[in-house]
N, CA, C and O of each residue as an XYZ file, in Angstrom:
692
protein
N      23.986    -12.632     10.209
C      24.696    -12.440      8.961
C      24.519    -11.002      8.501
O      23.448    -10.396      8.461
N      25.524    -10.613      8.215
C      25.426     -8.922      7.391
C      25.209     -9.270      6.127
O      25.640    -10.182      5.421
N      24.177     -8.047      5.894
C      23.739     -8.087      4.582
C      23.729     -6.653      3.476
O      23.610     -5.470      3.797
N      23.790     -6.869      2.976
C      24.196     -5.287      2.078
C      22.750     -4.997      2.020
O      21.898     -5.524      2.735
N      22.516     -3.957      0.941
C      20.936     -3.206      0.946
C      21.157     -3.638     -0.479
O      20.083     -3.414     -1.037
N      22.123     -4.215     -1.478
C      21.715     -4.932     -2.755
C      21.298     -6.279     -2.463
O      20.313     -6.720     -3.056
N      21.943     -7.022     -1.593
C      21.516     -8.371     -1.230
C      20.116     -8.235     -0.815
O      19.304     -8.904     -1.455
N      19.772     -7.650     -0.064
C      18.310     -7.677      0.649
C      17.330     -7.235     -0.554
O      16.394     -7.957     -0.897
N      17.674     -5.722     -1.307
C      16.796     -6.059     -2.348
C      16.467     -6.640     -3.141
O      15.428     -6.510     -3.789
N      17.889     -7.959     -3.331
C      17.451     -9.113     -4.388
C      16.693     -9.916     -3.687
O      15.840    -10.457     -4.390
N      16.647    -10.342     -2.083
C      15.676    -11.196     -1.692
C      14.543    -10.541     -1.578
O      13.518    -11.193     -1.381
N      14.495     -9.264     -1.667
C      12.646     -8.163     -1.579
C      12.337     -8.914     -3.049
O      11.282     -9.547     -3.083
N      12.781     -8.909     -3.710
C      12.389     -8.727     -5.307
C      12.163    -10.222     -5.522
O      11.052    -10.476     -5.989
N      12.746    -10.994     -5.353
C      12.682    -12.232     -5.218
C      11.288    -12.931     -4.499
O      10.821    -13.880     -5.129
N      10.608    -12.554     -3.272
C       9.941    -12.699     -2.758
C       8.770    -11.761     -3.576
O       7.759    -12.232     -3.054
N       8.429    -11.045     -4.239
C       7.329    -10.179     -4.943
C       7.504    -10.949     -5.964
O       6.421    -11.476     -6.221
N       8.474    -11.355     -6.823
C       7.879    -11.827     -7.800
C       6.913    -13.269     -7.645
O       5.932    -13.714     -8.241
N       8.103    -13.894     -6.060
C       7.020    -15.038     -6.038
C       5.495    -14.542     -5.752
O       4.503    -14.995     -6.324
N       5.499    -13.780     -5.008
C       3.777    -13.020     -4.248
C       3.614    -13.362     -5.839
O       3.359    -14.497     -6.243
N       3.819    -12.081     -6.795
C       3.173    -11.496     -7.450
C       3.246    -11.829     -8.867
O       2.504    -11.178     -9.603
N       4.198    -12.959     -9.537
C       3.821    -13.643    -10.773
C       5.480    -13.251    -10.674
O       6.009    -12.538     -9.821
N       6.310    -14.145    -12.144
C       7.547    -13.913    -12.556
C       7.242    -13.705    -14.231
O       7.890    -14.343    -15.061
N       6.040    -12.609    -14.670
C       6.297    -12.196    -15.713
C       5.958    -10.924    -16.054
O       5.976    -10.208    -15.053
N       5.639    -10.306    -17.107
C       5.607     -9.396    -17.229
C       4.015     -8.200    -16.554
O       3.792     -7.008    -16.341
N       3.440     -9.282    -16.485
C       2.425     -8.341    -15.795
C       2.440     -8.114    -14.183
O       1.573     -7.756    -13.384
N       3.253     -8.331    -14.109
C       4.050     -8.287    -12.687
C       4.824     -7.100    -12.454
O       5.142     -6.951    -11.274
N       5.225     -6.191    -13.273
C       6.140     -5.904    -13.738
C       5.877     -4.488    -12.873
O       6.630     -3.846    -12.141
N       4.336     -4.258    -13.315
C       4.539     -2.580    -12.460
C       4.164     -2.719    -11.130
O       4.400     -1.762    -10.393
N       3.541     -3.873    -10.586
C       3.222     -3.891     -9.099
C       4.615     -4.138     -8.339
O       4.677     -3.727     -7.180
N       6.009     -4.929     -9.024
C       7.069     -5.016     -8.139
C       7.521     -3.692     -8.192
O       7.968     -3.193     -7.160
N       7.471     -2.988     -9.319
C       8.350     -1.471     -9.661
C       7.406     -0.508     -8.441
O       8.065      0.438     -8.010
N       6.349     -0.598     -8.002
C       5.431      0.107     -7.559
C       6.294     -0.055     -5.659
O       6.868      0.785     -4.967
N       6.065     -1.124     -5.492
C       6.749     -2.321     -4.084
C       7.887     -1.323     -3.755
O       7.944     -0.560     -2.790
N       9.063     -1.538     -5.074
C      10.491     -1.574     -4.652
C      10.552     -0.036     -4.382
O      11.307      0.317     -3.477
N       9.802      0.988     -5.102
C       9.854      2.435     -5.097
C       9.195      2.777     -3.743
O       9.389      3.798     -3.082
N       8.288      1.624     -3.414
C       7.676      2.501     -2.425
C       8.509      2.302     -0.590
O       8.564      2.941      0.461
N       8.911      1.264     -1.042
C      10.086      0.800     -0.147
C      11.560      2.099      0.092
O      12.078      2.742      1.005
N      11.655      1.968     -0.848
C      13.184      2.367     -1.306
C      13.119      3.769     -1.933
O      14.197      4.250     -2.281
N      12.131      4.407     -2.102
C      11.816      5.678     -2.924
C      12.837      6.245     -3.927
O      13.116      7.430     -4.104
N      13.203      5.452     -4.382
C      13.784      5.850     -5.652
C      14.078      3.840     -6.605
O      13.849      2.734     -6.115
N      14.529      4.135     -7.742
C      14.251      2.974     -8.669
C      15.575      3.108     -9.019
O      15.400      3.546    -10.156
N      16.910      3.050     -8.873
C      18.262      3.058     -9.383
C      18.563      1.907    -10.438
O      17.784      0.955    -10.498
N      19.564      1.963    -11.191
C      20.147      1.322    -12.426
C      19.755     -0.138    -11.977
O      19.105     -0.962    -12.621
N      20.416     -0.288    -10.459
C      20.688     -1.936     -9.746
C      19.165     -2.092     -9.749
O      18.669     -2.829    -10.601
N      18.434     -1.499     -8.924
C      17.199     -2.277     -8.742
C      16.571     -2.692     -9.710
O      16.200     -3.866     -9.703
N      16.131     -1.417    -11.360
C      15.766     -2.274    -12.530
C      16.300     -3.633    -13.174
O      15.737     -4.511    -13.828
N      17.800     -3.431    -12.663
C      18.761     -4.826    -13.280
C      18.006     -5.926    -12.361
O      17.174     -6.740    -12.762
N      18.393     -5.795    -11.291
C      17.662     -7.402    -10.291
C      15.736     -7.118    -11.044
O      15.322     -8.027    -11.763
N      15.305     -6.560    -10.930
C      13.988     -6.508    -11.504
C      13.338     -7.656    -12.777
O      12.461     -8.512    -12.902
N      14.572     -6.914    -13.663
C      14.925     -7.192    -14.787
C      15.008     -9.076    -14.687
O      14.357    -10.062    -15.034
N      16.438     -8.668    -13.876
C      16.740    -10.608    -14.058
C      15.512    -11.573    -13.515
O      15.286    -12.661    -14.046
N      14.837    -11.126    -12.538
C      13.910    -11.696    -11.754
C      12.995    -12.149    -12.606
O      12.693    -13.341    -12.549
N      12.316    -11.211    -13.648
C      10.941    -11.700    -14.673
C      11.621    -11.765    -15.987
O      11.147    -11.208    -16.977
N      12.955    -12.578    -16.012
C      13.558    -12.613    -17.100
C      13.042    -11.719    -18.418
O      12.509    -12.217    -19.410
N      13.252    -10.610    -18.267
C      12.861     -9.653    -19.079
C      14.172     -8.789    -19.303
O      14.926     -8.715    -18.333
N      14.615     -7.979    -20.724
C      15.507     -7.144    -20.405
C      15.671     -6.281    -19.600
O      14.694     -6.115    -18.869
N      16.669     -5.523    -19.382
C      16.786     -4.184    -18.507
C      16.111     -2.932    -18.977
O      15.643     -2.156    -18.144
N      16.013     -2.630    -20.562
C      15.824     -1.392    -21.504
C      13.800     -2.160    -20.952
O      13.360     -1.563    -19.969
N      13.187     -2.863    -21.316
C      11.985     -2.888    -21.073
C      11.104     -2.733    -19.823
O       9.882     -2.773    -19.679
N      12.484     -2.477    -18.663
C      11.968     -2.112    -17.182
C      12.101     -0.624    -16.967
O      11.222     -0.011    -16.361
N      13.190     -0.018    -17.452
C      13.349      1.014    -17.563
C      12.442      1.990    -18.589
O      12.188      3.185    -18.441
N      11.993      0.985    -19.802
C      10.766      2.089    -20.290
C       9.656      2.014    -19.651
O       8.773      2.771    -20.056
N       9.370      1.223    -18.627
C       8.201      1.167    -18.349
C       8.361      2.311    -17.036
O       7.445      3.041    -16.658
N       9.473      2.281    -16.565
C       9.730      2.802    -14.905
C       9.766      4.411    -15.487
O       9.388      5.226    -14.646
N      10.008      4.751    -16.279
C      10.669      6.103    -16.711
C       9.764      6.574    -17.830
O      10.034      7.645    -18.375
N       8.687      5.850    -18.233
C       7.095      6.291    -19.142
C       6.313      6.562    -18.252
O       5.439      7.310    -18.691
N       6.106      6.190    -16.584
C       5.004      6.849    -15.759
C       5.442      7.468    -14.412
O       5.852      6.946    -13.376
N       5.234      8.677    -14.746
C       5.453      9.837    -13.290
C       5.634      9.172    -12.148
O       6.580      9.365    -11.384
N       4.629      8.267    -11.966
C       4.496      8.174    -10.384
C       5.651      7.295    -10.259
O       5.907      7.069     -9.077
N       6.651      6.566    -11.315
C       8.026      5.562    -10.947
C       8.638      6.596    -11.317
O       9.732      6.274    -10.853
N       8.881      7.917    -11.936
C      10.397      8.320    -11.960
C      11.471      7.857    -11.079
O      11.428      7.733     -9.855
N      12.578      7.587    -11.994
C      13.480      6.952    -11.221
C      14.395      7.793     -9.979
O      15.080      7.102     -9.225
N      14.367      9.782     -9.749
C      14.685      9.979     -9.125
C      14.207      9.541     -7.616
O      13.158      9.069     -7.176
N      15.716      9.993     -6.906
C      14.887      9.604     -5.257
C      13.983     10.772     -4.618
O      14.302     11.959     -4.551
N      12.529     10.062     -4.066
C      11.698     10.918     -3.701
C      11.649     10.859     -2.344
O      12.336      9.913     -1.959
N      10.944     11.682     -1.103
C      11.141     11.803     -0.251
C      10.101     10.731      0.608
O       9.146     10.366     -0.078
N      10.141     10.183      1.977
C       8.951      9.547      2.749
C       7.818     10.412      2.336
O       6.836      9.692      2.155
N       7.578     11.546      2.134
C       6.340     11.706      1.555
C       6.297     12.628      0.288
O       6.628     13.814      0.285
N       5.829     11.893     -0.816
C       5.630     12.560     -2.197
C       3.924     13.644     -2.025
O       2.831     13.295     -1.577
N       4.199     14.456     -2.373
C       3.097     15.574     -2.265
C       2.586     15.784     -3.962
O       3.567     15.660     -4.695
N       2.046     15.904     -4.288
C       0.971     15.956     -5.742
C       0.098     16.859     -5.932
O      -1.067     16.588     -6.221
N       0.648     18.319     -5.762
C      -0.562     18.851     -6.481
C      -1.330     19.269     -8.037
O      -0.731     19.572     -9.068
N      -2.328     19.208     -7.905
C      -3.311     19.353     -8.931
C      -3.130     20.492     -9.178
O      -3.236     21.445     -8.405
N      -2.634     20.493    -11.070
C      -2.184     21.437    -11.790
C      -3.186     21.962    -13.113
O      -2.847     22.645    -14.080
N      -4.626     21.346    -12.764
C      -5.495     21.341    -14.153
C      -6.390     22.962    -13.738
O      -6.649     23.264    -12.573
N      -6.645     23.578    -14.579
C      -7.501     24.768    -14.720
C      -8.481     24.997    -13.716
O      -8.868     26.099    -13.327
N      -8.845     23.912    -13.336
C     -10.279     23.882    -12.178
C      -9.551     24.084    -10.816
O      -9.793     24.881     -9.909
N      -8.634     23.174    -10.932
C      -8.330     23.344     -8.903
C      -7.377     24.579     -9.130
O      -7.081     25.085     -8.048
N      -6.729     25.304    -10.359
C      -6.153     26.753    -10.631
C      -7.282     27.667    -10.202
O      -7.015     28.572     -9.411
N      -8.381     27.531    -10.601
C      -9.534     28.505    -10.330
C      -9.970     28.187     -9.513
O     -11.179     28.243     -9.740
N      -9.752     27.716     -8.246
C     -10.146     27.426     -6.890
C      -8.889     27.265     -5.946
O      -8.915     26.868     -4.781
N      -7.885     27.616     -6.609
C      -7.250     28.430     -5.461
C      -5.871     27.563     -5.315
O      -5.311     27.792     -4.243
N      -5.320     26.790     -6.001
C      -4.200     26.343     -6.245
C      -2.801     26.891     -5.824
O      -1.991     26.405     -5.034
N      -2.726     28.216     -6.680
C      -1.531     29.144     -6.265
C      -1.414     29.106     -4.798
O      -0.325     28.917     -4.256
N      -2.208     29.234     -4.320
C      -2.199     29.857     -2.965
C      -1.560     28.431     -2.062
O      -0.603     28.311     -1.297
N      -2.427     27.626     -2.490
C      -1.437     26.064     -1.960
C      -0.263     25.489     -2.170
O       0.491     24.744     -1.543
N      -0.288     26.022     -3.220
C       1.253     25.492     -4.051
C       2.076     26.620     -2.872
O       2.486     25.974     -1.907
N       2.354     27.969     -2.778
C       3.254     28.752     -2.269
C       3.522     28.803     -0.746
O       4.306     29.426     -0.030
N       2.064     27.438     -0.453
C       2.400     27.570      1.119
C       2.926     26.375      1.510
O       3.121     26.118      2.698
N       3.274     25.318      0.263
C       4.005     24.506      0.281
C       5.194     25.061      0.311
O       5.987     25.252      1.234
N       5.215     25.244     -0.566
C       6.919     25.858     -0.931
C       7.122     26.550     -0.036
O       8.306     26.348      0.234
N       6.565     27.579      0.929
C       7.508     28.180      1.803
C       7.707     27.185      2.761
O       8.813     27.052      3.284
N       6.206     26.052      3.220
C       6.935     25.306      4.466
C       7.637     24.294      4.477
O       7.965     23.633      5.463
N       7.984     24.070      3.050
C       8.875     22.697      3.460
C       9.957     23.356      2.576
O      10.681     22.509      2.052
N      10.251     24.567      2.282
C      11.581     25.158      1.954
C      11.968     25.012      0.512
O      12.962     25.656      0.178
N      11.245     24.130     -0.608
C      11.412     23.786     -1.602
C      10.265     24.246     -2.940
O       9.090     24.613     -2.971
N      11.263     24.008     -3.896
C       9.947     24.363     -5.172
C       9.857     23.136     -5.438
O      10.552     22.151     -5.192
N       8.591     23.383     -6.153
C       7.909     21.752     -7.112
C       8.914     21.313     -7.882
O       9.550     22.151     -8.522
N       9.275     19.852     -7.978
C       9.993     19.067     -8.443
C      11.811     19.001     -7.239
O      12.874     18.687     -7.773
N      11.732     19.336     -5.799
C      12.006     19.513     -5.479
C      11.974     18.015     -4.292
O      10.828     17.585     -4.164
N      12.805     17.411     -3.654
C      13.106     16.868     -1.972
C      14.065     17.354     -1.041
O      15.284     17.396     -1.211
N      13.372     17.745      0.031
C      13.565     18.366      1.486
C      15.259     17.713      1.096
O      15.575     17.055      0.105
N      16.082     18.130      2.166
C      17.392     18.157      2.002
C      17.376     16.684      3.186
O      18.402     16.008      3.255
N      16.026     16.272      4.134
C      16.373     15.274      4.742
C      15.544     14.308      4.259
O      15.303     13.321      4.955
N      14.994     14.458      3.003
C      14.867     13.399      2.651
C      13.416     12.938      3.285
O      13.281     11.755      3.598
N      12.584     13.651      3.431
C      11.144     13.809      4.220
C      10.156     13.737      2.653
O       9.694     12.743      2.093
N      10.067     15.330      2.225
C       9.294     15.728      1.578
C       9.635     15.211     -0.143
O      10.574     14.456     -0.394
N       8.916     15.637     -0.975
C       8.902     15.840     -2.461
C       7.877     16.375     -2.794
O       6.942     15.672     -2.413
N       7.455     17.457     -3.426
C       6.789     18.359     -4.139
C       6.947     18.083     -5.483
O       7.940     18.092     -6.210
N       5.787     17.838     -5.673
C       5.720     17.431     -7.412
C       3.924     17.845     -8.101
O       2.954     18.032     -7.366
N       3.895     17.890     -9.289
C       2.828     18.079     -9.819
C       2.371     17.108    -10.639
O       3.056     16.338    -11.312
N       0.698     17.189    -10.534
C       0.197     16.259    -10.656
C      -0.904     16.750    -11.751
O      -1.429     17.826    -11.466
N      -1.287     16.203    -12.820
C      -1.773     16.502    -14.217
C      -3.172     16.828    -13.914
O      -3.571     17.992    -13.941
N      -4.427     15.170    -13.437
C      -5.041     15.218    -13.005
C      -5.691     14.222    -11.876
O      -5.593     13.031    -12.172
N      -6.110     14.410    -11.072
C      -6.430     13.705     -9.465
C      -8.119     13.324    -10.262
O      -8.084     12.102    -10.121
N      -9.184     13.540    -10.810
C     -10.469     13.181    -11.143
C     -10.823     13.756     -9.976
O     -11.527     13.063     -9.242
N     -10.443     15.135     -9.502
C     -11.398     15.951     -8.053
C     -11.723     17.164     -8.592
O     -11.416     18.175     -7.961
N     -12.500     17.285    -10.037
C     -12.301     18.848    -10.155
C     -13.640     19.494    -10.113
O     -14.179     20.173    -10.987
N     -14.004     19.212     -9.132
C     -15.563     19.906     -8.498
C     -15.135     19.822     -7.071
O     -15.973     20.223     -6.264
N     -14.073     19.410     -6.623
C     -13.693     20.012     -5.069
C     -11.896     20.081     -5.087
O     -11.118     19.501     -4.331
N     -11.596     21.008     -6.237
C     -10.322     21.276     -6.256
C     -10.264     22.467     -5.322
O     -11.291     23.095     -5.063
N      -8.860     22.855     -4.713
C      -7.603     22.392     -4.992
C      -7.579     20.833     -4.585
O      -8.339     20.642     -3.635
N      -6.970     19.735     -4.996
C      -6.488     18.505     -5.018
C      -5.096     17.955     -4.741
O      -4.153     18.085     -5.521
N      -5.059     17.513     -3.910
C      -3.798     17.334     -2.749
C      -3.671     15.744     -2.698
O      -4.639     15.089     -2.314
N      -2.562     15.158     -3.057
C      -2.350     13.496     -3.353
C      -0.696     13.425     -2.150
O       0.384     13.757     -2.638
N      -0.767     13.045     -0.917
C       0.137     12.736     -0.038
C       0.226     11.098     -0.201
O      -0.654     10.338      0.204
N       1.506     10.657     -0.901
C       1.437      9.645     -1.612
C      -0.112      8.737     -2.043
O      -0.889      9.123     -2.916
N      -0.237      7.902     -1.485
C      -1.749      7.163     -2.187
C      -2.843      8.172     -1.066
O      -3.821      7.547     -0.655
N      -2.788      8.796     -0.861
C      -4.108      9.605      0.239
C      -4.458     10.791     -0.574
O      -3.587     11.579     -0.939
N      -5.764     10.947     -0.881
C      -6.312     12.505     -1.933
C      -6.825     13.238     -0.967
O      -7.666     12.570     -0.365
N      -6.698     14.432     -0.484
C      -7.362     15.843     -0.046
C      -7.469     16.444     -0.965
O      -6.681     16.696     -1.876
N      -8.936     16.841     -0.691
C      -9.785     17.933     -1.155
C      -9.858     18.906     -0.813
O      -9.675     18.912      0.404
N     -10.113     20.267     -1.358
C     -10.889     21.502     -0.996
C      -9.688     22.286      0.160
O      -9.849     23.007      1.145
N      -8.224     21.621     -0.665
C      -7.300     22.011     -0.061
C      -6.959     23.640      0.203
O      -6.568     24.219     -0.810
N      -7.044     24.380      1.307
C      -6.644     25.556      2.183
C      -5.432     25.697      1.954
O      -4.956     24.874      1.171
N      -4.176     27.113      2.723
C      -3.450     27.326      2.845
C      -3.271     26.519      4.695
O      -2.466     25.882      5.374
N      -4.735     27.163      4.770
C      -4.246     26.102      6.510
C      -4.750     24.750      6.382
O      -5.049     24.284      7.482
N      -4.872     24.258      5.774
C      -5.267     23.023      5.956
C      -3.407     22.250      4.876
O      -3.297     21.024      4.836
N      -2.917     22.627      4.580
C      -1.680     22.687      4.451
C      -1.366     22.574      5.590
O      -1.403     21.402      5.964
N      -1.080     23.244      6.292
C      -0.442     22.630      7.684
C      -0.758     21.666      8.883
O      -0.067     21.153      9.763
N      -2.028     21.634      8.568
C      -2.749     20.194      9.381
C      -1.946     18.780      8.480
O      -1.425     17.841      9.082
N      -1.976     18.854      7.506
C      -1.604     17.592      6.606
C      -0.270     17.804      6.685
O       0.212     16.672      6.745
N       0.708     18.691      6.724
C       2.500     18.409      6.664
C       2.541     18.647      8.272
O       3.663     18.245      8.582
N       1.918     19.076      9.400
C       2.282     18.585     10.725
C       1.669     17.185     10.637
O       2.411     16.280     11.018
N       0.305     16.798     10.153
C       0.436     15.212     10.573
C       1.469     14.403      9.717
O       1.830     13.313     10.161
N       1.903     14.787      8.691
C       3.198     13.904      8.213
C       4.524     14.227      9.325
O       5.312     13.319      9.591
N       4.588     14.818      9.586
C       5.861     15.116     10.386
C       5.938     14.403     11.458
O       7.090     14.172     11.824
N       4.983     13.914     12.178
C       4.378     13.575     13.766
C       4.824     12.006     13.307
O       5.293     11.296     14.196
N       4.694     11.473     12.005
C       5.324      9.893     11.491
C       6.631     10.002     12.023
O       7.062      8.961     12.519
N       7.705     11.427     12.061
C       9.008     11.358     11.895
C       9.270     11.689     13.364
O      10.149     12.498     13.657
N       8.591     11.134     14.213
C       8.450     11.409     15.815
C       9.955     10.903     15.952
O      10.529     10.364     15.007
N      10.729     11.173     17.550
C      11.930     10.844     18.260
C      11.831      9.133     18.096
O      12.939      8.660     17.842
N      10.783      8.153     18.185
C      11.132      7.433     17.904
C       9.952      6.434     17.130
O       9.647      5.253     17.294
N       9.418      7.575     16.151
C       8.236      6.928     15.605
C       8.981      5.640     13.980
O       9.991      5.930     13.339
N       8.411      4.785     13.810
C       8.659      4.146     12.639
C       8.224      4.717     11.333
O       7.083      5.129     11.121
N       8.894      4.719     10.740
C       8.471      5.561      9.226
C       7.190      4.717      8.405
O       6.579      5.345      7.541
N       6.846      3.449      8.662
C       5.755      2.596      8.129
C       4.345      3.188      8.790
O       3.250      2.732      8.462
N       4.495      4.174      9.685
C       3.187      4.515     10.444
C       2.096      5.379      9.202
O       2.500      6.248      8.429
N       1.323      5.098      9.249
C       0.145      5.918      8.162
C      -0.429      6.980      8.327
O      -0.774      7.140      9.498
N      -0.647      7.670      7.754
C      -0.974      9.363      7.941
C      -2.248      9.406      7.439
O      -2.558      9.228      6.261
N      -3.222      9.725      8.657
C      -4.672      9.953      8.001
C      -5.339     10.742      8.842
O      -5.462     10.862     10.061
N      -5.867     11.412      7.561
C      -6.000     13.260      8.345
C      -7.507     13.559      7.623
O      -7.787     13.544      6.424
N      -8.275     13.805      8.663
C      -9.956     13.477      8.591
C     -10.391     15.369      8.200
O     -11.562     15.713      8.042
């Protein structure tokens, strides 16, 4: 049977709420699910969201669009986070931030044109005695380098192998 990518996300959503309760405290672990699936949170997905924990639409959307890590734009297979607080600034931040930006071609608040990367900033990580602080979606690096920047975006890249699966996990010692 063919299935659209709205049909399937009503049976994703459908199936989390059963996992995961049909009420409201449910609410940010499916929004958490469907984003991390789908990397972005569109009008449709809050609506099925919505209908699922019989809750309005306006109360999914304040919740999705009150915390950074759901903005509803689309973000890339890998969201990048750096630490923007005074401490990992005085340990060398700039210097990470610009070697982002030159290698994946983009400024902060920015996704790669294929839909890989996102560069975004991040308030605070709780690493500020081994800043700079580096958040590759749920994974924290420390004591982040300009080269150690490129150990961590070649091992993300090596996920996007000729015929690697995008579910593969990136962990960089």
């Amino acid at each position: 049977m063919l299935m659209t990518e709205r049909h399937r996300l009503g049976q994703e959503v459908d199936a989390l709420a059963d996992r995961l309760g049909r009420d409201r405290t449910s609410l940010i672990p499916i929004l958490l699910e469907v984003k991390r699936k789908y990397h972005t949170l569109d009008a449709f997905a809050l609506q099925v969201i919505a209908d699922h924990l019989g809750i309005h639409p306006v109360e999914v959307n304040s919740v999705a669009s009150f915390y950074a890590f759901l903005g509803s734009g689309r973000q890339g297979r890998f969201v990048i986070r750096l630490c923007r607080t005074i401490s990992c600034d005085m340990q060398g931040k700039r210097r990470v931030s610009r070697q982002l930006e030159n290698d994946l071609g983009i400024t902060f608040g920015q996704t790669t044109a294929d839909g890989k990367f996102t560069l975004e900033w991040a308030n605070c990580m709780g690493m500020c005695d081994q800043g700079p602080a580096l958040l590759v979606n749920d994974q924290v690096y420390t004591r982040v380098t300009p080269e150690k920047v490129h150990e961590i975006l070649e091992a993300c890249r090596r996920v996007f192998g000729v015929h690697a699966k995008e579910s593969k996990e990136v962990v960089i010692r």
